PDB file of N, CA and C in Angstrom:
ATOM      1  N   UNK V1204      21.196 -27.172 159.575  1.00  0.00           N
ATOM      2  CA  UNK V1204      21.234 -28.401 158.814  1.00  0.00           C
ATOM      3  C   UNK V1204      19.905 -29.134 158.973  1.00  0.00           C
ATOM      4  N   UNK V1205      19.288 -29.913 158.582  1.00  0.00           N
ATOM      5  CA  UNK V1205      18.078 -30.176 158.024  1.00  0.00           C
ATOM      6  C   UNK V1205      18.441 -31.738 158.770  1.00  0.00           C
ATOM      7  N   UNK V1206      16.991 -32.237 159.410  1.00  0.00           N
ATOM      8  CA  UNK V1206      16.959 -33.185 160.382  1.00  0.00           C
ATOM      9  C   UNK V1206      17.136 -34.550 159.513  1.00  0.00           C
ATOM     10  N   UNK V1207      17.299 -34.319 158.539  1.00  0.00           N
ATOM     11  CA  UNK V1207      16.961 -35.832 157.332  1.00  0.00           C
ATOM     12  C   UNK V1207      18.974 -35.673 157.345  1.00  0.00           C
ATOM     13  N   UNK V1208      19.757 -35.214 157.169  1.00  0.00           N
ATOM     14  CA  UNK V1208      21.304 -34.593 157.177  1.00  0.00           C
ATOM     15  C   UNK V1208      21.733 -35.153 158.697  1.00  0.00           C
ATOM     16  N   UNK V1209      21.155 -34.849 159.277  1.00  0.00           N
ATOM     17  CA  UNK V1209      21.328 -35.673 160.835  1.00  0.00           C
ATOM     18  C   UNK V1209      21.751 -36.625 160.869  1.00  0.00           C
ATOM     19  N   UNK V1210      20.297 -37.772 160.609  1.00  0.00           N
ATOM     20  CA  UNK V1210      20.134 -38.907 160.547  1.00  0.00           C
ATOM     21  C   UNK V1210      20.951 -39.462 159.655  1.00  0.00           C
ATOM     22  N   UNK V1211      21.349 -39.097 158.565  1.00  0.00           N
ATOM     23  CA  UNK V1211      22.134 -39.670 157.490  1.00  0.00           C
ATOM     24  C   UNK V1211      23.261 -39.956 158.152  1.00  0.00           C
ATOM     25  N   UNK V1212      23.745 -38.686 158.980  1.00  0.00           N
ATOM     26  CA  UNK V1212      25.383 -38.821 159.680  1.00  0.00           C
ATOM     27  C   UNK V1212      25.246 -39.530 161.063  1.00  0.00           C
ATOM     28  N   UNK V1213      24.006 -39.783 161.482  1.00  0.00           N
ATOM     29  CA  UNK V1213      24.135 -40.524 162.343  1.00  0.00           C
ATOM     30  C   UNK V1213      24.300 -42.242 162.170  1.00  0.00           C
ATOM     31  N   UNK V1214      23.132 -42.319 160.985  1.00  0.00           N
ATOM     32  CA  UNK V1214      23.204 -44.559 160.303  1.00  0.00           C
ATOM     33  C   UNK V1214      24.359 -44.322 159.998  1.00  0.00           C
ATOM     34  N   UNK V1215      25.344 -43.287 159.289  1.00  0.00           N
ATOM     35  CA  UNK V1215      26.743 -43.625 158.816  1.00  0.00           C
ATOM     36  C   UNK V1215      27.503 -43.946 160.026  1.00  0.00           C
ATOM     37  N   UNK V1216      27.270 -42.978 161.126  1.00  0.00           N
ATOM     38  CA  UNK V1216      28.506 -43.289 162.063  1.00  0.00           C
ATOM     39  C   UNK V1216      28.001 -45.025 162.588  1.00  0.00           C
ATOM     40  N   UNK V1217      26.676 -45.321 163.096  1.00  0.00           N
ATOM     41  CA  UNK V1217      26.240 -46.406 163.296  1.00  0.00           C
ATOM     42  C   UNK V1217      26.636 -47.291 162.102  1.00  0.00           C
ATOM     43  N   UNK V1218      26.679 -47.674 161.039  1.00  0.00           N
ATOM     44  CA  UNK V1218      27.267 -48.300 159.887  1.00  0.00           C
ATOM     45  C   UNK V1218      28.835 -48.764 160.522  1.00  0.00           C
ATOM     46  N   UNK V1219      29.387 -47.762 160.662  1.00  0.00           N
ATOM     47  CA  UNK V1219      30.805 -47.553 161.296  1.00  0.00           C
ATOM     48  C   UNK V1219      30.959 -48.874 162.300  1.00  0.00           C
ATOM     49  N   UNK V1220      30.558 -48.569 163.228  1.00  0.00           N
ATOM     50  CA  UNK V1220      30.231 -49.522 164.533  1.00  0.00           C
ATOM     51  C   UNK V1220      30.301 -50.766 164.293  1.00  0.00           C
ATOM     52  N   UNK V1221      29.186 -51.297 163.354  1.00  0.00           N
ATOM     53  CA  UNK V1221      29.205 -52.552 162.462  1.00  0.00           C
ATOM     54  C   UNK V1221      29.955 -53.155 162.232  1.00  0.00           C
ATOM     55  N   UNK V1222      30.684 -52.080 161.311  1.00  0.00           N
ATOM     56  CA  UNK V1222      31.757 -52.755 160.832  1.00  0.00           C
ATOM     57  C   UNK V1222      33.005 -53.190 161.596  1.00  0.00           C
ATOM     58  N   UNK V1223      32.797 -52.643 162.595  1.00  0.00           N
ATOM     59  CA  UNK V1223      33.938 -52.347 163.894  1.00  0.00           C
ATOM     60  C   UNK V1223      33.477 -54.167 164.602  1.00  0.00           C
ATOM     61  N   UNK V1224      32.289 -54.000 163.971  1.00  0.00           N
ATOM     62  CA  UNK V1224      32.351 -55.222 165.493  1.00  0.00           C
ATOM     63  C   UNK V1224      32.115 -56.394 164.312  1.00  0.00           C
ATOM     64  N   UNK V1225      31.937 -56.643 163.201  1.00  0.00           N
ATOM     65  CA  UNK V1225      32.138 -57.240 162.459  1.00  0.00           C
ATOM     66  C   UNK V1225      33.678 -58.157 162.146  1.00  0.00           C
ATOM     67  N   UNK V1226      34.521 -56.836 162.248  1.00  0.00           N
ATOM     68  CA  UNK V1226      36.101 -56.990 162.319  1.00  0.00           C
ATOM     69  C   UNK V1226      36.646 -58.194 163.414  1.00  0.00           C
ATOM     70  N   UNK V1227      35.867 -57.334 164.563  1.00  0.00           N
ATOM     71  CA  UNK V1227      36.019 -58.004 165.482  1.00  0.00           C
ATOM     72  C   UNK V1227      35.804 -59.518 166.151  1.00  0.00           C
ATOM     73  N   UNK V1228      34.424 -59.933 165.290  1.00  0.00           N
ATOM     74  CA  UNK V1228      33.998 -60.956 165.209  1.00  0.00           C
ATOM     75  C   UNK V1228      34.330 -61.956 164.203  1.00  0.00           C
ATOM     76  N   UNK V1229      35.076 -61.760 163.338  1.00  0.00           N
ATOM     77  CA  UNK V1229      35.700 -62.278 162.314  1.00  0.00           C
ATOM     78  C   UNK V1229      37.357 -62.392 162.367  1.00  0.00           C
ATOM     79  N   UNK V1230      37.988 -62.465 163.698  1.00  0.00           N
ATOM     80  CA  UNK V1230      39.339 -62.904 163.953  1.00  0.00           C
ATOM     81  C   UNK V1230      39.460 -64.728 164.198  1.00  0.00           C
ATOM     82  N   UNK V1231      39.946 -64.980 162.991  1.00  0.00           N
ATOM     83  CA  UNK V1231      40.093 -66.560 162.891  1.00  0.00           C
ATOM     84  C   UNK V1231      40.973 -66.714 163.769  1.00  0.00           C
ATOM     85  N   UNK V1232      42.189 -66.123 164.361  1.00  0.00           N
ATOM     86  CA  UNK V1232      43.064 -66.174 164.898  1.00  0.00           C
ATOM     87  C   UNK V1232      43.023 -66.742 166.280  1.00  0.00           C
ATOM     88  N   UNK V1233      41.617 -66.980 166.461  1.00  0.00           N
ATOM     89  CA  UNK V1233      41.443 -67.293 167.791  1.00  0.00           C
ATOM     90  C   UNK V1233      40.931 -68.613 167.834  1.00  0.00           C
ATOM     91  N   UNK V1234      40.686 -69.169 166.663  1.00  0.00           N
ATOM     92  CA  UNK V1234      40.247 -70.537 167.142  1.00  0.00           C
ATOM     93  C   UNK V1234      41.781 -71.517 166.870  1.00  0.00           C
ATOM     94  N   UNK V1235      41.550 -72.350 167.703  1.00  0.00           N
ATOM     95  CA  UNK V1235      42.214 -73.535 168.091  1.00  0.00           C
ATOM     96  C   UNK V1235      41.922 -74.938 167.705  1.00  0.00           C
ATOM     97  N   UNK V1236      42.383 -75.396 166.622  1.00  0.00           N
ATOM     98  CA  UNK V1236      42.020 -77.032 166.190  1.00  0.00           C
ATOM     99  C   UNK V1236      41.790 -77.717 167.228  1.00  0.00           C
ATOM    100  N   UNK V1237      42.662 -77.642 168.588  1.00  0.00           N
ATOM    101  CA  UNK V1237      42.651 -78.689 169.230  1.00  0.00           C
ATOM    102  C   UNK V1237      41.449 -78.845 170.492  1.00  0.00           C
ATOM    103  N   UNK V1238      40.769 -77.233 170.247  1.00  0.00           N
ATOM    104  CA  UNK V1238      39.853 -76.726 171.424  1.00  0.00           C
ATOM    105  C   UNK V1238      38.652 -76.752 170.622  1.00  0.00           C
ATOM    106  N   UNK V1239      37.896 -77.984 170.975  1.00  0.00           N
ATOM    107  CA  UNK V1239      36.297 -77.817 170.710  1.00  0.00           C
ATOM    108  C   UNK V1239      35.667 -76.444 170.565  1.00  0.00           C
ATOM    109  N   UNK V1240      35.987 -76.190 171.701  1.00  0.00           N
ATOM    110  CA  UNK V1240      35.278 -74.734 171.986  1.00  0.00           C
ATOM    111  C   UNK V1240      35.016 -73.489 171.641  1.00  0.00           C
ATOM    112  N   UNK V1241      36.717 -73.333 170.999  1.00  0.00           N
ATOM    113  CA  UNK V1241      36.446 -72.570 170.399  1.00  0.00           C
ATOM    114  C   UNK V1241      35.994 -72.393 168.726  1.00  0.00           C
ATOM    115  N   UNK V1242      35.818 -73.748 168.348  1.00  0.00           N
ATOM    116  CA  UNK V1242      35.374 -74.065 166.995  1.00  0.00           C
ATOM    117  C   UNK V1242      33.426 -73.562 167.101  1.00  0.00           C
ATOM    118  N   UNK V1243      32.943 -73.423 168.518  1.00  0.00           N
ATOM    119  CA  UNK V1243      31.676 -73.362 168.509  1.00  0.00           C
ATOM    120  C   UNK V1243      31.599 -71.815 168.298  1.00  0.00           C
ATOM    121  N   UNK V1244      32.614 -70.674 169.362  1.00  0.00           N
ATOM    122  CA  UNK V1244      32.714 -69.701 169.380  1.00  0.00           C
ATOM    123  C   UNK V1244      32.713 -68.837 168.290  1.00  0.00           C
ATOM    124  N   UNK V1245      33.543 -69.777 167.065  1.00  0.00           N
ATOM    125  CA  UNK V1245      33.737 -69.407 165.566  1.00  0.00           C
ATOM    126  C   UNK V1245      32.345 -69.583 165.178  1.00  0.00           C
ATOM    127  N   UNK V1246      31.870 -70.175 165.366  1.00  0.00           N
ATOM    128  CA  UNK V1246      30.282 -70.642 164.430  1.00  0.00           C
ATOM    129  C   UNK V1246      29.592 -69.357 165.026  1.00  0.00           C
ATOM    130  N   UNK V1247      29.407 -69.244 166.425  1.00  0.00           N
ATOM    131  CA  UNK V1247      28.634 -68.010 166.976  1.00  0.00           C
ATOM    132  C   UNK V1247      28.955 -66.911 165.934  1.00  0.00           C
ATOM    133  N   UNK V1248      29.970 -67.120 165.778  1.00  0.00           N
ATOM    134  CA  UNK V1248      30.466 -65.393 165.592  1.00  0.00           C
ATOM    135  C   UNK V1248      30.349 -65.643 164.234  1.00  0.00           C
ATOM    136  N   UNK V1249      29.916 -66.822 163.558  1.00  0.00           N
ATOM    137  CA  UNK V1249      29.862 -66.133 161.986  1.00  0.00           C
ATOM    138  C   UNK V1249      28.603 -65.889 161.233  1.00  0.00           C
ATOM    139  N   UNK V1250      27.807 -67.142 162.548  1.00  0.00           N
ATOM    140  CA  UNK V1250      25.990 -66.591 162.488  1.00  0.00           C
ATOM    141  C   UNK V1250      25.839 -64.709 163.040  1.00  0.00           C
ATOM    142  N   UNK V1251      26.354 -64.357 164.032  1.00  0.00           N
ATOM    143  CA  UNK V1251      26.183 -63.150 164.439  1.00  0.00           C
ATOM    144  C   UNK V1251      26.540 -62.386 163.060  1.00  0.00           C
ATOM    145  N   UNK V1252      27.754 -62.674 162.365  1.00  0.00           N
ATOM    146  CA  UNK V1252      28.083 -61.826 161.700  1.00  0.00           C
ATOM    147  C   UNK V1252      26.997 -61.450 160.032  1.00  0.00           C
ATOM    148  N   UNK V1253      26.961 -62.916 160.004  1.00  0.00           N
ATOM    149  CA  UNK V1253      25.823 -63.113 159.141  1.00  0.00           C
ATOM    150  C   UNK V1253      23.984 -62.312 159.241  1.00  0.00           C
ATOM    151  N   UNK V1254      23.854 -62.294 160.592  1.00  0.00           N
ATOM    152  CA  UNK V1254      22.814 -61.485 160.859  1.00  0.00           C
ATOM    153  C   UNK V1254      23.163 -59.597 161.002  1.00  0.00           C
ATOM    154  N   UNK V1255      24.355 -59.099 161.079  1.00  0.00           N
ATOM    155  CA  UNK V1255      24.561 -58.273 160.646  1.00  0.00           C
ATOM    156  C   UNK V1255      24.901 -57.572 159.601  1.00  0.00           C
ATOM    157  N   UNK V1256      25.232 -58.787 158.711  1.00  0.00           N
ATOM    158  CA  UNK V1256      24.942 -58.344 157.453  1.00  0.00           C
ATOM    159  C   UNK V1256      23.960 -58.219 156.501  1.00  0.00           C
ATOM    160  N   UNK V1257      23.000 -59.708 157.528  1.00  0.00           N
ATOM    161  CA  UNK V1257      21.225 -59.313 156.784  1.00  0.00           C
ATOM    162  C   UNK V1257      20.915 -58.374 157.023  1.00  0.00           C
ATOM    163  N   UNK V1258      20.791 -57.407 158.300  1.00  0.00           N
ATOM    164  CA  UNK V1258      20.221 -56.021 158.615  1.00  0.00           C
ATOM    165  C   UNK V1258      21.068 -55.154 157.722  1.00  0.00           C
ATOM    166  N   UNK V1259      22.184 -54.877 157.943  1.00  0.00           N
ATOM    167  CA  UNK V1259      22.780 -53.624 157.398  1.00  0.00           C
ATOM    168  C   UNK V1259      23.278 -53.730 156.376  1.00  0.00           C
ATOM    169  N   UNK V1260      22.952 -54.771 155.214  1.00  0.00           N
ATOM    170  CA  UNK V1260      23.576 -55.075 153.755  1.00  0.00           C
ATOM    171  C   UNK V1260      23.201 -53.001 153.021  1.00  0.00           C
ATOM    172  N   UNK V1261      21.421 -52.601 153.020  1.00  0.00           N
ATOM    173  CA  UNK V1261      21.076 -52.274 152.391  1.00  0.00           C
ATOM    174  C   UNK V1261      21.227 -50.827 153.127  1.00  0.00           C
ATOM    175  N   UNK V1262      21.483 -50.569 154.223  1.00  0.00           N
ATOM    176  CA  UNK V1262      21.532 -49.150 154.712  1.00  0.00           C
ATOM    177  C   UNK V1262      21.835 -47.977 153.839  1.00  0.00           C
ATOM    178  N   UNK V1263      23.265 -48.088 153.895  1.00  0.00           N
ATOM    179  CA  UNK V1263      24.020 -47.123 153.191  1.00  0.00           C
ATOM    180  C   UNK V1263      23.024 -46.584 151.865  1.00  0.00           C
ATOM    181  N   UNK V1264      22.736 -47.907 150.781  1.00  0.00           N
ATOM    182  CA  UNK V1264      21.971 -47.307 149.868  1.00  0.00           C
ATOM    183  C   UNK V1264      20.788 -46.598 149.933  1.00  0.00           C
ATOM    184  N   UNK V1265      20.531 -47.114 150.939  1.00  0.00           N
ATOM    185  CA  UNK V1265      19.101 -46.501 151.202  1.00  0.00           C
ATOM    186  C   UNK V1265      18.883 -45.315 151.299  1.00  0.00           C
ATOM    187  N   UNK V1266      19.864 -44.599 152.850  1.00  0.00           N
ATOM    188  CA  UNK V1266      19.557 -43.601 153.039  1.00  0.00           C
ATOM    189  C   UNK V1266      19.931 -42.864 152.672  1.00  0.00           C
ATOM    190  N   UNK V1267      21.023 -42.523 151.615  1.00  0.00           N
ATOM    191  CA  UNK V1267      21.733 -41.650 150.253  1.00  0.00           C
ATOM    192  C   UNK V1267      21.262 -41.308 149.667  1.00  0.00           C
ATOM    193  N   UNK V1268      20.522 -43.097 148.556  1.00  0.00           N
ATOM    194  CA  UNK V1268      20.238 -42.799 147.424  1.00  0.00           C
ATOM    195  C   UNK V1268      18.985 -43.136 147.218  1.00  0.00           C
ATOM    196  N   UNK V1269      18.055 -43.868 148.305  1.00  0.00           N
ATOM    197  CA  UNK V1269      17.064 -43.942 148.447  1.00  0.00           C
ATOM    198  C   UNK V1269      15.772 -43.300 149.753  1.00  0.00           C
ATOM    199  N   UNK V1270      16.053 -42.600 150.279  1.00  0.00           N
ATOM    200  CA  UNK V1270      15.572 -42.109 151.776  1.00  0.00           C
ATOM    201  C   UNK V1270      13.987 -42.330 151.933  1.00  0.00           C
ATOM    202  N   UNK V1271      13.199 -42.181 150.539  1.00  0.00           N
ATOM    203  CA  UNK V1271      12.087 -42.275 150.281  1.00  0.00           C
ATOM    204  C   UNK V1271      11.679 -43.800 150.833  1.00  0.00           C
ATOM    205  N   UNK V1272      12.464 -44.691 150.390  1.00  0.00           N
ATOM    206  CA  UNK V1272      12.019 -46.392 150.712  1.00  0.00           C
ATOM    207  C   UNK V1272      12.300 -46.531 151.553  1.00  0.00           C
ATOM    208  N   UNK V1273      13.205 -46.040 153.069  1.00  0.00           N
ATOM    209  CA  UNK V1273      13.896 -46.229 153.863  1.00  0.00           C
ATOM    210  C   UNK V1273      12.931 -46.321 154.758  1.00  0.00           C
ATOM    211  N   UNK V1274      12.442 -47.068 155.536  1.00  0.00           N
ATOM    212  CA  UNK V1274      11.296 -47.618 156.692  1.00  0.00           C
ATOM    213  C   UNK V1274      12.085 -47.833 157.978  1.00  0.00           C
ATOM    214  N   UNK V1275      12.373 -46.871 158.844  1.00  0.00           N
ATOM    215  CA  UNK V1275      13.175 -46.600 159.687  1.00  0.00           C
ATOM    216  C   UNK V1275      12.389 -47.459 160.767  1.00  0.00           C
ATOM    217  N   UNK V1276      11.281 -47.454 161.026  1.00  0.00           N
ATOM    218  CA  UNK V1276      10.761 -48.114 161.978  1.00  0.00           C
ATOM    219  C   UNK V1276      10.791 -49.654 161.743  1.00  0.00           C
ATOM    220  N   UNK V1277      10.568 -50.253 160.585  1.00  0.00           N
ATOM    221  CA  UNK V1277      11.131 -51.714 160.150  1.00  0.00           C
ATOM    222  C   UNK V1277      12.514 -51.903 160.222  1.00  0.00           C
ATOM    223  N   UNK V1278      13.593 -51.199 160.169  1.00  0.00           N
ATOM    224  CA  UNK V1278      14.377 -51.081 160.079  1.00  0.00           C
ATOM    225  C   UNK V1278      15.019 -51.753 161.512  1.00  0.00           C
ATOM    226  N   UNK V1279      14.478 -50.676 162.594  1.00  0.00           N
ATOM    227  CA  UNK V1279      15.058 -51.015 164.047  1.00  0.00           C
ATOM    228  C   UNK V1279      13.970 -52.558 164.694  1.00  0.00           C
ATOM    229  N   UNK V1280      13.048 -52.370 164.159  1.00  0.00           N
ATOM    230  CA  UNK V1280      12.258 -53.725 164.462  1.00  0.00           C
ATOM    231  C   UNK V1280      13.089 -54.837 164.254  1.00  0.00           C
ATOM    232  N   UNK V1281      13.233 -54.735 162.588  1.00  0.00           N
ATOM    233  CA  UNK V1281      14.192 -56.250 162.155  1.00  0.00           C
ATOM    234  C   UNK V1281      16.114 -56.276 163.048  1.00  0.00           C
ATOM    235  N   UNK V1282      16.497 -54.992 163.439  1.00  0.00           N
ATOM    236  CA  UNK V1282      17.743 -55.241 164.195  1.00  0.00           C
ATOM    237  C   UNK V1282      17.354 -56.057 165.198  1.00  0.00           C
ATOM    238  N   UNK V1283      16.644 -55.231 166.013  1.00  0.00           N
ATOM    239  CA  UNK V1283      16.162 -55.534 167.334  1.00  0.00           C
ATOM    240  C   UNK V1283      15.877 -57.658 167.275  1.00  0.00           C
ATOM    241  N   UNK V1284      14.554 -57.954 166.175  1.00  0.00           N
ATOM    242  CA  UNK V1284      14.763 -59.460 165.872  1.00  0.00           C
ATOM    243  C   UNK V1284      15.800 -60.211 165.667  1.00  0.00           C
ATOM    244  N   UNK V1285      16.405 -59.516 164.931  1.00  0.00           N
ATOM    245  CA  UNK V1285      17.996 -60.222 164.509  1.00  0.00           C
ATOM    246  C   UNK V1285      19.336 -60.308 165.142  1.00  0.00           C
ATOM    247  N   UNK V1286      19.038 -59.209 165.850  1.00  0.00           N
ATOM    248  CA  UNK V1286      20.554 -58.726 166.570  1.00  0.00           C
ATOM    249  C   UNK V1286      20.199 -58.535 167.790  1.00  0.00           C
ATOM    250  N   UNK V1287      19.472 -59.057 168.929  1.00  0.00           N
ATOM    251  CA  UNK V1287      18.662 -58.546 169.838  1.00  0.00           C
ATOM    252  C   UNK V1287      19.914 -58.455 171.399  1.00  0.00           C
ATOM    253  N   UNK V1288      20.539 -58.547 171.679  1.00  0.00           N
ATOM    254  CA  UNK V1288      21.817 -58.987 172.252  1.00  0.00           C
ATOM    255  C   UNK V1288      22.530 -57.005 171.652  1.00  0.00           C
ATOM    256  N   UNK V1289      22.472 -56.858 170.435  1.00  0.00           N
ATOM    257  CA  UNK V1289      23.237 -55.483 169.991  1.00  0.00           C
ATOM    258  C   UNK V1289      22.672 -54.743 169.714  1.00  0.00           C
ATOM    259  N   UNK V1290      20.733 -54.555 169.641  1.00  0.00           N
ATOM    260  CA  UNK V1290      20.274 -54.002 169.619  1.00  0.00           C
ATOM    261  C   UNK V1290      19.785 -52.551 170.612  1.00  0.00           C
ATOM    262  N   UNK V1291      20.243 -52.518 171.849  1.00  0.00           N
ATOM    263  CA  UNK V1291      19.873 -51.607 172.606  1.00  0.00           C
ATOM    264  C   UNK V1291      21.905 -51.059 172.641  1.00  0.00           C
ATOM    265  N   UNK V1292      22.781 -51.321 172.255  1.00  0.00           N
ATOM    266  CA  UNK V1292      23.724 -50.969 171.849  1.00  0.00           C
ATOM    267  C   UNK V1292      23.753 -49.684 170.725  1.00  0.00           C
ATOM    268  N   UNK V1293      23.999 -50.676 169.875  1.00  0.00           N
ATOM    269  CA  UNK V1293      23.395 -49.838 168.669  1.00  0.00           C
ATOM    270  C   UNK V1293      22.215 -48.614 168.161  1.00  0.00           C
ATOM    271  N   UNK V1294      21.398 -49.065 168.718  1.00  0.00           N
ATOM    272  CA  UNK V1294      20.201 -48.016 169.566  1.00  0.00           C
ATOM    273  C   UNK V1294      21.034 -46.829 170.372  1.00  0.00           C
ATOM    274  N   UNK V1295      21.276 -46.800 170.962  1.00  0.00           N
ATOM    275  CA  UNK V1295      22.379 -45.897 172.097  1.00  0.00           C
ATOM    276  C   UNK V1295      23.585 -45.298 170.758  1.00  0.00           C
ATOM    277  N   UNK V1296      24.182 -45.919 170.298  1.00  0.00           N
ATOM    278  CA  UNK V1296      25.367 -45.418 169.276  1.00  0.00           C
ATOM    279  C   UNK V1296      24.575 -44.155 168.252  1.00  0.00           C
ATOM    280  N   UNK V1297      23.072 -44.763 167.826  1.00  0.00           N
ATOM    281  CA  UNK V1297      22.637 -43.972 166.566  1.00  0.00           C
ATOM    282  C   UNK V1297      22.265 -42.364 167.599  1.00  0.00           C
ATOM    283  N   UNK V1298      21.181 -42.657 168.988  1.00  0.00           N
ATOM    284  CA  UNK V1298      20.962 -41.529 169.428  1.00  0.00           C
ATOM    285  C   UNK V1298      21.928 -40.695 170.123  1.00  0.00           C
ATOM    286  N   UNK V1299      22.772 -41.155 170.585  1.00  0.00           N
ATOM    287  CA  UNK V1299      24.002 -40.343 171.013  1.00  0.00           C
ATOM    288  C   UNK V1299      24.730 -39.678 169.761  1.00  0.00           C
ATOM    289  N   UNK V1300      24.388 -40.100 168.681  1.00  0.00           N
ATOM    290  CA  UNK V1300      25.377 -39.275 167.760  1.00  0.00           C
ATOM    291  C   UNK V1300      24.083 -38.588 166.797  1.00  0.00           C
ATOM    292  N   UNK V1301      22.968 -38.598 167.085  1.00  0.00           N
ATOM    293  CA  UNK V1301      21.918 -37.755 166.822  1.00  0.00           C
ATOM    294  C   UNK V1301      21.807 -36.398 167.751  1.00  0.00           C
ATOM    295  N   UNK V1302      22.165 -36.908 169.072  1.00  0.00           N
ATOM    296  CA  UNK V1302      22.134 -35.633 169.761  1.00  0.00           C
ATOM    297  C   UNK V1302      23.161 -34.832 169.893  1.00  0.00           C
ATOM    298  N   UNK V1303      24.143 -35.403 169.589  1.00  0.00           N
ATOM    299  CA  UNK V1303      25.831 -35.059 169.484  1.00  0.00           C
ATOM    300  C   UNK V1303      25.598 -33.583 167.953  1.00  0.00           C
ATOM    301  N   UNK V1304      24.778 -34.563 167.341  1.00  0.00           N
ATOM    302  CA  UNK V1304      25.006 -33.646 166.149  1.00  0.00           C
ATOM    303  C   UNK V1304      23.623 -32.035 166.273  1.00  0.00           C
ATOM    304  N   UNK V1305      22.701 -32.925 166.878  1.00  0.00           N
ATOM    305  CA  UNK V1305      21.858 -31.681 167.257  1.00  0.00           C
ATOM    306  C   UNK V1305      22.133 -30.506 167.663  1.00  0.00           C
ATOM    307  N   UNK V1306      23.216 -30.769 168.599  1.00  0.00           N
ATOM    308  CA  UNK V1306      23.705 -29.166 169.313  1.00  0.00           C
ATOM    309  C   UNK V1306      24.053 -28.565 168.849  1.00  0.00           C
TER     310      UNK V1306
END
């Protein structure tokens, strides 16, 4: 299989993840009218979520249907700026399932 086929199945499974923690970060269920606190916790989590959707809005298209425009090294730069807290996470998710698929 061809190393560009890799990578594709690897941003997908990483895509995956995203969305996993997206889910996760988007349970209203947890805030409490009567708890300050957790009204701040909600705000965290909808800026976080919001910055994961600036990075990974355009992935999917990219590396499908565009691979040519796909600037992989801007790519992990702008996570890393944006998401810097999930960035060595995510980092770890894409190469573990790069090498997963290598063997």
């Amino acid at each position: 299989m061809k190393t560009e086929t890799y990578k594709e199945r690897a941003y997908v499974y990483l895509f995956y993840y995203v969305l996993l923690d997206i889910r996760s970060a988007s349970y209203t269920h947890r805030i409490k009218w009567w708890n300050p606190a957790t009204w701040v916790q909600a705000k965290n989590n909808m800026l976080e979520i919001n910055n994961m959707a600036d990075v990974f809005h355009n992935l999917p298209d990219l590396i499908v249907n565009k691979p040519d425009e796909f600037d992989e090294k801007w790519f992990w730069d702008y996570l890393k700026k944006r998401l810097p807290k999930k960035y060595e996470f995510y980092n770890k998710v894409f190469n573990e399932k790069m090498n997963e698929i290598d063997r």
